[in-house]
XYZ file of C-alpha atoms in Angstrom:
760
model
C 165.367 122.444 85.519
C 162.714 121.744 87.948
C 162.920 117.902 87.106
C 166.688 118.082 87.845
C 166.074 119.880 91.117
C 163.366 117.254 92.275
C 165.524 114.413 91.290
C 168.634 115.876 93.145
C 166.489 116.261 96.257
C 165.152 112.697 95.910
C 168.585 111.138 95.755
C 170.762 113.582 97.553
C 171.330 110.925 100.357
C 175.027 110.525 100.110
C 175.455 110.613 96.134
C 176.950 113.667 94.660
C 174.419 114.614 91.949
C 175.717 118.143 90.984
C 176.168 116.885 87.243
C 172.834 115.295 87.063
C 171.322 115.484 83.492
C 168.047 114.080 82.307
C 168.538 111.432 79.457
C 167.395 113.513 76.630
C 169.680 116.203 77.778
C 172.685 113.995 77.983
C 172.155 112.711 74.700
C 172.281 116.233 73.031
C 175.438 117.271 74.960
C 176.982 114.035 75.430
C 180.245 115.017 73.363
C 180.672 117.864 75.705
C 180.274 116.090 78.871
C 182.830 115.065 81.273
C 184.242 111.413 81.754
C 181.628 110.688 84.302
C 178.143 111.977 84.265
C 174.779 110.871 86.154
C 171.921 110.488 83.799
C 168.368 110.148 84.985
C 165.901 108.125 83.006
C 162.328 109.196 84.429
C 159.814 106.417 84.795
C 156.437 107.825 83.902
C 152.960 106.219 84.041
C 149.829 108.129 82.837
C 152.142 111.154 82.081
C 153.181 111.295 85.778
C 156.723 110.633 86.918
C 156.591 108.026 89.477
C 160.298 107.514 89.672
C 163.837 107.489 87.810
C 166.457 105.077 86.903
C 169.895 106.764 87.719
C 173.069 105.461 85.961
C 176.652 106.780 85.780
C 177.540 107.355 82.101
C 180.436 108.282 80.031
C 180.451 109.721 76.647
C 181.648 106.358 75.347
C 178.189 104.962 75.603
C 176.201 104.971 72.247
C 172.631 106.151 71.576
C 171.490 102.665 71.381
C 172.663 102.174 75.007
C 170.529 105.119 76.023
C 167.573 104.018 74.054
C 167.761 100.492 75.630
C 168.127 102.043 79.272
C 165.049 104.166 78.343
C 162.979 101.137 77.537
C 164.044 99.329 80.750
C 162.987 102.471 82.573
C 159.484 102.359 80.921
C 159.295 98.852 81.956
C 160.246 99.576 85.508
C 157.795 102.380 85.471
C 154.949 99.961 84.592
C 156.118 97.365 87.134
C 156.205 100.047 89.748
C 152.810 101.364 88.853
C 151.316 97.769 89.028
C 152.834 97.414 92.543
C 151.450 100.802 93.759
C 147.850 99.915 92.328
C 148.062 96.370 93.977
C 149.023 98.063 97.181
C 145.990 100.446 96.934
C 143.636 97.771 95.953
C 144.991 95.558 99.005
C 144.245 98.544 101.224
C 140.890 99.128 99.755
C 139.839 95.653 99.968
C 140.907 95.185 103.677
C 139.034 98.637 104.414
C 135.961 97.006 102.415
C 136.059 93.675 104.210
C 136.134 95.474 107.588
C 133.174 97.734 106.643
C 131.372 94.731 105.203
C 131.870 92.773 108.505
C 130.757 95.644 110.590
C 127.487 96.155 108.438
C 126.844 92.320 108.511
C 127.193 92.460 112.292
C 124.702 95.305 112.350
C 122.408 93.484 110.250
C 122.516 90.489 112.169
C 121.747 92.129 115.306
C 118.857 93.949 113.631
C 117.635 90.606 112.238
C 117.663 88.815 115.758
C 115.855 91.760 117.208
C 113.373 91.669 114.353
C 112.897 88.001 114.895
C 112.389 88.573 118.725
C 109.902 91.078 118.021
C 107.956 88.985 115.439
C 107.834 86.042 117.981
C 106.606 88.246 120.644
C 103.856 89.570 118.260
C 103.060 85.964 117.106
C 102.749 84.885 120.741
C 100.463 87.979 121.543
C 98.164 87.349 118.566
C 97.959 83.722 119.213
C 96.938 84.380 122.776
C 94.218 87.051 121.732
C 92.850 84.437 119.297
C 92.813 81.502 122.025
C 90.963 84.098 124.323
C 88.288 85.132 121.767
C 87.657 81.357 121.422
C 87.410 80.510 125.024
C 85.235 83.261 125.715
C 83.060 82.906 122.890
C 82.412 79.196 123.550
C 81.928 79.775 127.398
C 79.116 82.164 126.515
C 77.363 80.227 123.743
C 75.912 77.504 126.293
C 74.182 79.963 128.542
C 72.987 81.994 125.269
C 71.461 78.806 123.954
C 69.744 78.198 127.055
C 68.102 81.682 127.000
C 67.096 81.401 123.470
C 65.716 77.928 123.558
C 62.614 78.560 125.866
C 61.558 81.632 124.247
C 59.354 79.804 121.646
C 57.682 77.753 124.182
C 56.946 80.843 126.345
C 55.721 82.783 123.313
C 53.510 79.979 122.156
C 52.106 79.862 125.953
C 51.064 83.690 126.073
C 47.760 84.558 125.211
C 47.280 86.596 122.065
C 46.351 89.863 123.684
C 49.328 89.740 126.037
C 51.090 92.367 123.997
C 53.336 93.452 126.787
C 54.572 89.972 127.492
C 55.185 89.547 123.978
C 57.191 92.710 123.817
C 59.516 91.560 126.694
C 59.978 88.145 124.653
C 60.787 90.090 121.702
C 63.414 92.240 123.722
C 65.233 89.141 124.922
C 65.193 87.355 121.644
C 66.613 90.427 119.890
C 69.365 90.723 122.523
C 70.132 87.031 122.560
C 70.393 87.209 118.754
C 72.749 90.199 118.899
C 75.109 88.413 121.308
C 75.084 85.245 119.181
C 76.142 87.130 116.197
C 78.819 88.925 117.971
C 80.237 85.643 119.259
C 79.918 84.096 115.960
C 81.849 86.918 114.460
C 84.579 86.538 116.931
C 84.844 82.876 116.475
C 85.065 83.229 112.654
C 87.545 86.114 113.196
C 89.828 83.768 115.238
C 89.523 81.166 112.346
C 90.676 83.664 109.902
C 93.598 84.542 112.026
C 94.683 80.798 112.170
C 93.869 79.977 108.631
C 91.119 77.549 109.945
C 88.276 79.290 108.240
C 87.752 77.115 105.018
C 85.518 78.453 102.263
C 82.968 76.143 100.971
C 83.060 77.263 97.260
C 80.035 76.649 95.044
C 78.326 78.408 92.126
C 75.115 80.242 93.149
C 72.894 83.076 91.859
C 74.177 86.075 93.872
C 71.592 88.371 92.525
C 68.687 85.971 94.028
C 70.765 86.081 97.408
C 70.944 90.002 97.391
C 67.066 90.157 96.551
C 66.300 87.920 99.416
C 68.415 89.786 101.719
C 67.049 93.155 100.826
C 63.619 91.857 101.051
C 64.272 90.639 104.576
C 65.772 94.056 105.519
C 63.089 96.224 103.941
C 60.855 96.348 107.157
C 63.921 97.513 109.065
C 64.342 100.345 106.648
C 60.569 101.184 106.596
C 60.807 101.545 110.245
C 63.285 104.427 109.789
C 61.254 105.899 107.051
C 64.150 105.474 104.592
C 64.129 105.357 100.879
C 65.371 101.847 100.273
C 66.324 101.608 96.514
C 67.353 98.187 94.962
C 68.784 97.930 91.534
C 69.260 94.282 90.286
C 69.959 93.113 86.638
C 67.104 91.183 84.679
C 69.414 88.443 83.931
C 70.754 86.479 87.012
C 74.363 86.716 88.017
C 76.244 83.722 89.012
C 78.928 83.989 91.455
C 81.463 81.184 92.584
C 82.517 81.272 96.330
C 81.376 80.656 99.653
C 77.596 81.665 99.851
C 77.332 81.817 103.535
C 80.555 84.248 103.813
C 79.487 86.358 101.031
C 76.157 86.916 102.435
C 77.441 87.865 105.876
C 79.563 90.549 104.101
C 76.583 91.877 102.154
C 74.538 91.723 105.410
C 77.001 93.796 107.156
C 77.287 96.414 104.547
C 73.303 96.756 104.320
C 72.688 96.814 108.160
C 75.528 99.301 108.593
C 73.868 101.547 105.961
C 70.403 101.417 107.356
C 71.710 101.700 111.033
C 73.885 104.774 110.724
C 71.683 107.019 108.488
C 69.070 109.293 109.719
C 65.167 109.110 109.273
C 64.346 110.071 105.733
C 67.705 109.331 104.200
C 68.356 106.997 101.160
C 69.973 103.604 100.806
C 70.731 102.321 97.382
C 71.937 98.763 96.526
C 73.293 97.845 92.894
C 74.564 94.821 91.666
C 76.024 94.872 88.070
C 78.585 93.054 85.969
C 81.792 94.957 84.729
C 83.904 93.147 82.471
C 84.745 89.889 84.285
C 83.957 91.052 87.676
C 80.909 91.312 89.884
C 80.274 94.749 91.331
C 78.259 95.390 94.478
C 77.558 98.902 95.420
C 75.946 99.849 98.743
C 75.367 103.759 99.003
C 73.729 106.051 101.453
C 73.067 109.622 102.051
C 74.010 109.652 105.724
C 76.346 111.592 107.727
C 79.391 110.151 105.818
C 82.853 109.099 107.083
C 85.782 111.553 107.764
C 88.585 111.165 105.480
C 91.092 110.438 108.240
C 88.901 107.427 109.190
C 88.399 106.094 105.631
C 91.764 104.220 105.969
C 91.279 102.795 109.332
C 87.787 101.513 109.112
C 88.798 98.085 107.494
C 91.323 97.727 110.554
C 90.721 95.009 113.002
C 88.743 96.474 116.197
C 88.876 100.056 114.970
C 85.608 101.847 115.781
C 85.254 104.929 113.658
C 84.285 108.411 114.940
C 81.276 110.303 113.489
C 81.357 114.002 112.361
C 81.113 115.045 116.067
C 84.045 113.137 117.164
C 81.851 110.393 119.020
C 82.987 106.951 118.519
C 80.328 104.833 116.677
C 78.945 101.666 118.428
C 80.217 98.383 117.302
C 82.699 95.670 117.798
C 85.158 96.851 115.188
C 85.172 93.443 113.620
C 82.367 93.516 110.834
C 84.120 95.457 108.162
C 87.598 94.065 108.881
C 86.034 90.708 108.435
C 84.522 91.774 105.337
C 87.661 92.654 103.786
C 89.390 89.454 104.725
C 86.564 87.225 103.400
C 86.364 89.227 100.097
C 90.253 89.117 99.637
C 89.945 85.204 100.196
C 87.760 85.315 97.286
C 90.290 87.188 95.303
C 88.227 90.275 95.418
C 88.548 93.937 96.839
C 86.301 96.087 98.922
C 86.693 99.897 98.973
C 84.685 103.217 100.383
C 84.179 106.649 98.867
C 82.810 109.122 101.345
C 82.795 112.812 102.379
C 81.238 114.401 105.303
C 77.709 115.118 104.990
C 77.599 113.561 101.560
C 76.979 110.049 102.409
C 79.184 106.884 101.813
C 79.423 104.208 98.929
C 81.003 100.832 99.824
C 81.991 98.873 96.387
C 82.651 95.379 96.455
C 84.369 93.687 93.357
C 84.495 89.962 93.007
C 86.079 87.790 90.232
C 83.468 85.858 88.347
C 86.015 83.130 87.155
C 85.932 79.830 89.231
C 89.550 79.241 88.268
C 90.591 82.092 90.622
C 89.147 80.232 93.749
C 90.006 76.494 92.737
C 93.140 74.777 93.391
C 95.657 73.793 90.628
C 94.795 70.685 89.015
C 96.856 67.575 90.106
C 95.900 64.187 89.179
C 94.322 62.365 92.028
C 96.583 59.572 93.203
C 94.619 56.194 92.983
C 96.179 53.763 95.574
C 98.932 53.658 98.508
C 101.276 51.423 96.272
C 100.996 53.213 92.886
C 103.090 55.996 93.669
C 106.263 54.827 95.661
C 108.446 54.471 92.682
C 109.016 58.441 93.007
C 111.183 57.551 95.888
C 113.681 55.797 93.480
C 114.562 59.219 91.812
C 115.377 60.941 94.972
C 116.634 58.220 97.371
C 119.613 59.596 99.103
C 122.540 57.543 100.173
C 121.754 56.117 103.624
C 123.789 57.314 106.683
C 123.612 53.754 108.033
C 124.954 50.550 106.784
C 122.976 48.345 104.597
C 123.239 45.542 107.227
C 121.450 47.865 109.762
C 117.816 46.546 110.129
C 114.837 49.084 110.299
C 114.205 47.575 113.879
C 117.235 49.066 115.179
C 116.018 52.410 114.303
C 113.100 52.240 116.579
C 115.333 53.132 119.586
C 118.126 54.846 117.906
C 118.486 58.498 118.577
C 120.124 59.717 115.334
C 120.583 63.338 116.639
C 120.980 63.754 120.232
C 120.002 67.359 120.439
C 117.139 67.337 118.029
C 113.497 67.091 118.786
C 112.006 63.746 119.220
C 109.894 62.592 116.500
C 108.142 59.321 115.971
C 107.785 58.085 112.302
C 105.099 55.685 111.701
C 105.141 53.793 108.094
C 104.499 50.384 106.816
C 106.407 50.788 103.571
C 110.203 49.875 104.270
C 111.430 51.938 101.313
C 109.428 55.131 102.386
C 110.489 54.549 106.079
C 114.228 54.108 105.160
C 114.125 57.294 103.007
C 112.157 59.604 105.742
C 114.660 58.382 108.273
C 117.534 59.270 106.236
C 116.027 62.791 105.398
C 115.140 63.426 108.882
C 117.611 62.134 111.151
C 120.061 64.942 110.143
C 117.734 67.214 112.201
C 115.750 65.355 114.741
C 115.855 62.212 116.896
C 113.862 59.639 114.908
C 111.911 56.639 116.319
C 110.209 54.380 113.823
C 107.212 52.134 113.968
C 105.700 49.664 111.417
C 102.049 50.518 111.743
C 99.553 52.437 113.686
C 99.338 50.020 116.738
C 103.037 49.912 117.369
C 103.237 53.622 116.728
C 100.558 54.167 119.493
C 102.648 51.973 122.018
C 105.804 53.651 121.086
C 104.239 57.083 121.470
C 103.031 56.363 124.953
C 106.448 55.155 125.876
C 108.670 57.718 124.244
C 106.294 60.839 124.381
C 107.552 62.254 121.120
C 107.379 66.024 120.330
C 105.673 65.259 116.669
C 104.407 62.140 115.006
C 104.640 61.785 111.381
C 102.432 58.983 110.092
C 101.269 57.555 106.760
C 97.464 57.080 106.304
C 97.222 53.612 104.921
C 98.589 51.059 107.085
C 97.624 47.538 108.490
C 96.137 47.061 111.894
C 95.595 50.719 112.689
C 95.654 53.403 109.944
C 96.678 56.847 110.143
C 93.316 58.429 110.983
C 92.654 55.930 113.928
C 96.279 56.661 115.258
C 95.575 60.355 115.236
C 92.376 60.032 116.996
C 93.794 57.766 119.625
C 96.766 60.292 120.313
C 94.348 63.311 120.417
C 91.933 61.559 122.745
C 94.874 60.594 125.218
C 95.057 63.574 127.650
C 98.626 63.119 127.987
C 99.364 63.532 124.275
C 96.623 65.620 122.963
C 99.028 68.410 122.343
C 101.428 66.363 120.258
C 101.169 67.579 116.746
C 100.533 64.906 114.145
C 101.449 65.296 110.350
C 99.706 62.606 108.116
C 101.414 61.753 104.826
C 99.080 60.159 101.992
C 99.024 59.326 98.340
C 95.548 60.512 98.141
C 94.750 64.168 96.968
C 91.889 66.449 97.193
C 89.705 68.339 99.565
C 87.944 65.080 100.646
C 91.185 63.626 101.744
C 92.451 66.742 103.447
C 89.018 67.152 105.144
C 89.219 63.393 106.363
C 92.806 63.962 107.981
C 91.427 67.297 109.674
C 88.541 65.671 110.903
C 90.859 62.936 112.533
C 92.367 65.910 114.350
C 95.572 66.035 112.336
C 97.561 69.248 112.643
C 98.880 69.074 108.979
C 98.476 67.054 105.821
C 101.068 66.166 103.216
C 100.513 64.645 99.848
C 102.933 62.369 98.090
C 105.156 63.153 96.122
C 106.589 65.842 98.287
C 109.684 67.807 98.586
C 112.034 66.969 101.678
C 112.504 70.757 102.416
C 108.883 71.382 102.444
C 108.315 68.364 104.778
C 110.991 69.666 107.216
C 109.535 73.118 107.005
C 106.093 72.002 108.093
C 107.633 69.956 110.913
C 109.416 72.905 112.176
C 106.363 75.030 111.905
C 104.444 72.424 113.927
C 107.306 72.171 116.524
C 107.164 75.889 116.781
C 103.471 75.973 117.360
C 103.634 73.303 119.906
C 106.325 75.312 121.790
C 104.275 78.340 121.653
C 101.022 76.544 122.797
C 102.838 74.878 125.684
C 104.164 78.289 126.679
C 100.745 80.079 126.514
C 99.236 77.149 128.592
C 101.769 78.089 131.259
C 101.196 81.994 130.863
C 98.154 84.160 131.826
C 97.826 86.866 129.177
C 96.817 89.899 131.424
C 97.057 92.222 128.431
C 94.860 89.921 126.435
C 92.014 89.857 129.021
C 92.272 93.533 129.271
C 91.922 94.013 125.502
C 89.067 91.493 125.458
C 87.178 93.231 128.259
C 87.286 96.656 126.913
C 86.376 95.622 123.529
C 83.421 93.384 124.503
C 82.174 94.549 128.035
C 80.134 97.205 126.433
C 78.615 95.057 123.657
C 77.816 92.246 126.033
C 76.534 94.090 129.099
C 73.962 95.997 127.372
C 72.075 93.221 125.906
C 72.583 90.819 128.849
C 71.407 93.464 131.341
C 68.201 93.967 129.045
C 67.645 90.274 129.272
C 67.805 90.120 132.993
C 65.822 93.190 133.573
C 63.201 92.130 131.354
C 62.721 88.759 133.049
C 60.921 89.990 136.226
C 58.202 92.056 134.576
C 57.817 89.246 132.062
C 57.325 86.792 134.960
C 54.673 89.072 136.610
C 52.628 88.973 133.358
C 53.226 85.321 132.406
C 53.286 83.401 135.764
C 49.994 82.946 137.525
C 49.998 82.782 141.357
C 49.960 79.261 142.441
C 48.548 77.834 145.792
C 51.176 77.236 148.520
C 53.007 74.099 147.961
C 52.007 73.694 144.321
C 54.728 72.738 141.819
C 56.057 75.879 139.578
C 54.546 76.036 136.428
C 56.387 75.443 132.958
C 56.571 79.177 132.446
C 57.977 79.740 135.926
C 60.698 77.342 135.384
C 61.572 78.618 131.784
C 61.949 82.197 133.078
C 64.039 81.070 135.951
C 66.406 79.216 133.380
C 66.672 82.578 131.381
C 67.271 84.496 134.498
C 70.041 81.939 135.751
C 71.615 81.767 132.600
C 71.765 85.589 132.240
C 73.383 85.795 135.565
C 75.958 83.386 134.483
C 76.908 85.453 131.545
C 77.281 88.393 133.705
C 79.224 86.608 136.274
C 81.535 85.506 133.741
C 82.094 88.923 132.287
C 82.427 90.270 135.996
C 85.372 87.703 136.463
C 86.881 88.891 133.147
C 86.695 92.415 134.131
C 88.391 91.448 137.563
C 91.323 90.068 135.786
C 91.510 92.961 133.343
C 91.566 95.604 136.143
C 94.548 94.389 137.671
C 96.754 96.615 135.208
C 94.406 99.554 136.175
C 94.335 99.320 139.892
C 96.748 101.548 141.960
C 98.251 99.212 144.625
C 100.057 99.837 147.776
C 101.844 97.587 150.216
C 100.390 97.411 153.534
C 101.356 95.318 156.515
C 99.013 92.437 157.483
C 99.130 88.858 158.524
C 97.760 85.663 157.112
C 95.537 85.010 160.023
C 94.001 88.485 159.950
C 93.137 88.203 156.369
C 91.823 84.372 156.707
C 89.623 85.448 159.781
C 87.916 88.083 157.526
C 87.494 85.530 154.739
C 85.720 83.183 157.241
C 83.435 85.765 158.232
C 82.385 86.364 154.827
C 81.951 82.589 153.855
C 80.795 81.640 157.299
C 77.357 81.008 155.983
C 78.654 77.968 153.729
C 80.608 76.378 157.007
C 78.019 74.076 158.594
C 78.883 71.675 161.704
C 80.015 68.828 159.527
C 82.857 71.126 158.251
C 86.194 71.479 160.325
C 88.497 74.476 159.456
C 92.074 73.601 161.002
C 94.382 76.658 161.193
C 98.183 75.535 161.707
C 100.443 78.501 162.271
C 104.027 77.802 162.404
C 104.723 81.484 161.500
C 102.226 84.188 161.791
C 104.012 87.690 161.853
C 102.808 90.677 160.066
C 104.579 91.192 156.545
C 104.053 93.722 153.697
C 101.828 92.465 150.726
C 98.662 93.675 148.793
C 96.095 92.734 151.509
C 93.181 93.041 149.003
C 94.821 90.859 146.424
C 95.841 88.477 149.005
C 92.159 88.413 150.420
C 91.097 87.551 147.039
C 93.281 84.442 146.568
C 92.395 83.245 150.083
C 88.736 83.634 149.150
C 88.860 81.654 145.992
C 91.011 78.809 147.491
C 88.681 78.416 150.419
C 85.594 78.683 148.403
C 87.143 76.052 146.020
C 87.778 73.798 148.991
C 84.290 74.004 150.230
C 82.989 73.152 146.772
C 85.267 70.098 146.861
C 83.803 68.743 150.335
C 81.066 66.186 150.783
C 77.921 68.103 151.657
C 77.672 65.869 154.716
C 81.169 67.068 156.056
C 84.929 67.406 155.496
C 88.083 68.898 156.700
C 89.982 71.756 155.466
C 93.497 72.709 156.705
C 95.345 76.054 156.271
C 98.940 75.603 157.050
C 101.365 78.857 157.177
C 105.284 78.903 157.703
C 108.085 80.844 156.632
C 111.033 79.424 154.618
C 113.978 81.812 154.531
C 112.623 84.701 152.512
C 109.406 83.143 151.461
C 106.033 83.157 153.040
C 104.530 79.465 152.446
C 100.671 78.985 152.685
C 99.098 75.706 152.080
C 95.281 75.045 151.712
C 94.307 71.259 151.903
C 91.012 69.609 151.914
C 90.051 65.922 152.093
C 87.461 66.045 149.214
C 87.691 63.888 146.000
C 91.052 64.380 144.319
C 91.487 66.284 141.087
C 91.786 63.817 138.166
C 95.359 63.568 136.876
C 94.237 64.739 133.468
C 92.972 68.074 134.869
C 95.866 69.039 137.112
C 97.712 70.904 134.367
C 94.671 72.732 133.131
C 92.771 74.167 136.336
C 94.914 77.247 136.010
C 93.537 78.112 132.432
C 90.924 80.745 132.139
C 87.516 79.072 131.681
C 88.631 75.542 132.587
C 86.541 74.325 135.343
C 85.891 70.768 137.120
C 82.781 72.006 138.533
C 79.193 71.688 137.173
C 78.444 74.426 134.725
C 76.106 76.432 137.210
C 78.825 76.472 139.946
C 81.978 77.893 138.453
C 83.153 80.109 135.642
C 86.549 78.522 135.479
C 88.282 81.884 136.222
C 88.888 81.480 140.102
C 92.162 79.899 139.858
C 93.325 81.984 136.762
C 92.732 85.077 138.814
C 94.555 83.496 141.814
C 97.656 82.859 139.775
C 97.380 86.281 138.272
C 97.278 88.027 141.519
C 100.122 85.798 142.803
C 102.294 86.822 140.025
C 101.659 90.462 140.974
C 103.087 89.567 144.217
C 106.215 88.057 142.741
C 104.904 84.756 144.123
C 103.899 81.232 142.907
C 100.587 79.239 143.229
C 100.673 75.610 142.322
C 98.960 72.222 142.998
C 101.101 70.111 145.189
C 101.867 66.830 143.435
C 101.754 63.419 145.063
C 99.948 64.893 148.136
C 97.459 62.566 150.150
C 94.874 65.369 149.865
C 94.386 68.147 147.405
C 96.656 70.690 148.350
C 97.343 74.195 146.774
C 100.640 75.844 147.914
C 100.965 79.667 147.869
C 104.261 81.134 148.095
C 104.955 85.015 148.605
C 108.153 86.994 149.190
C 108.475 88.066 152.876
C 108.863 91.722 152.894
C 109.603 93.459 156.227
C 109.919 96.932 154.887
C 108.332 98.324 151.690
C 110.726 99.769 149.251
């Protein structure tokens, strides 16, 4: 009855269904039905009624007719169920596609943001590494000049002059401290750029450790420590870079001795555990808090002691130790508790195979290995009638990077051109000599060159390119049939940027090319940008470490001079001792001057600046008063003001720029005389100041470098190479520009600042 009611409701649209019966009901009462009856055949699927087939029946129809129509109803039920399922699947598919597209867009946006973040981090890391290297190299020269005369001074001292010897020892120890710190910074920069190559040899690590402990025993004795060394009777041979592993061991031992108190114990134990070499350095010192143990191997992290005080150090030693050990396939760990000491454990693999490259047969000659091209030679994109000469000027991809391919083998040249032309603009040359001429003409963004070529080989081409000031930043990838460390070293000694061995994968070559192009792009960007955060980072990390020893050196020099240098008659030439001490003092002052300049740049971020109203003439007159002692009668200062109204700026920073520009101009003039022009005008919303001098012009090769930190064209004792870098940094704080005017008759610097009539 319920089924009948539902069917009547479903089909009550204009059809009289008062006499509607289900098929099974009709079959049992067919003989008693009127002449015309509506019969419903339910359409079921999965025990669920999804419809009905309605037919008008008479009692004359047979049971076979009813059965046939029942089968038809079942088939219709299946078809209808399939249609419903298809509709549901289509709707689900459309919904799923919409969700997938939305999620794909979200992931693509996240990937783009991640790539941008990674790129910014890479640029920041590269700037830090470059700055480490620049600072370290800038300081090494004066440090060498300080340490070099010490032996001569010590030899000239009388045996009983103990006071003077103590001063010499103080200078020597602090100089060695600085040199060690700088070497750590340089090696750390090499680790970051993968430039630090391990020189792996087999050596007796137990003997090395014994020698090192013997050398450090006096240091432990001075602190009245119990210095216990446990070495095996049989020698233990390790395979690795002896110098680097010695540095790691020295760092662990010196730290253990340095940070324990008088009367504590330091234990050193070397053993072999299975196939590993295990070194343990334990002490009974104050220990390291648990929260610090995960951080002490991080770069530049300086741990805190149990009283919360920061421990002295650069934060480099343990970070470098971990990276060196990991380069050797090993592991370094720490176990410590507060007031219970600390134990550092180094595990190194003893197997040589873990450190050596995969064995690949050394290719014997340039011609023996070209047959591999026949197996992978792609179909050329140019006709067979096209000569290779035409490719010398053909730009096969208009928007790609310009790449110069130098290869004397026609088959290899055609193959590489075909592979690379889909991605880059390709220029080709047949040998190194032609490649050098084409490079000077086309200025490619990258050079890909074979090594073995007539007239000029790849090494010679590489050196010629790198010695050209206009092309020295052009990355060069050398391709060679030779394999092995010596071949790679020879390529890198020729200043190649990368080295590819035949046979190679085209995809690998393209990846290497893209990597070098990206490095070149970042390098050029970094050369144009001043990394203020990097300078602050370096200044904060190194100022304390450098200032203390250098001040000790400078402060020790006057008393040492009074003890060593004997009074001389008036007019007499200075003694050797006096000259050596003067060299030490001047070099120390040079280092302090460099650090002061670095700090001056770093403090820009920390200085609270206020806009004040002033004029160029007012600030310049103050600078003239300060530098007046350097301006003699032969010098003429010409001030030409087309505009000289007060405007808002940062006067202290503006004075710093004017001071540097005028000082540089005076340095450039001939000692006998010269002219300097200051020209000021206003162009729309910009204040334009030009400083010009008629001294010798700046060489073309130096014009792009003079704003780089630590680059100077002056004598080493006259400049730090930071003046113009500071000027540009200050100018950028003003939202202005500072540049060297090209094609000017005289050396002219142009400073443009925004004209601000009212502060905001």
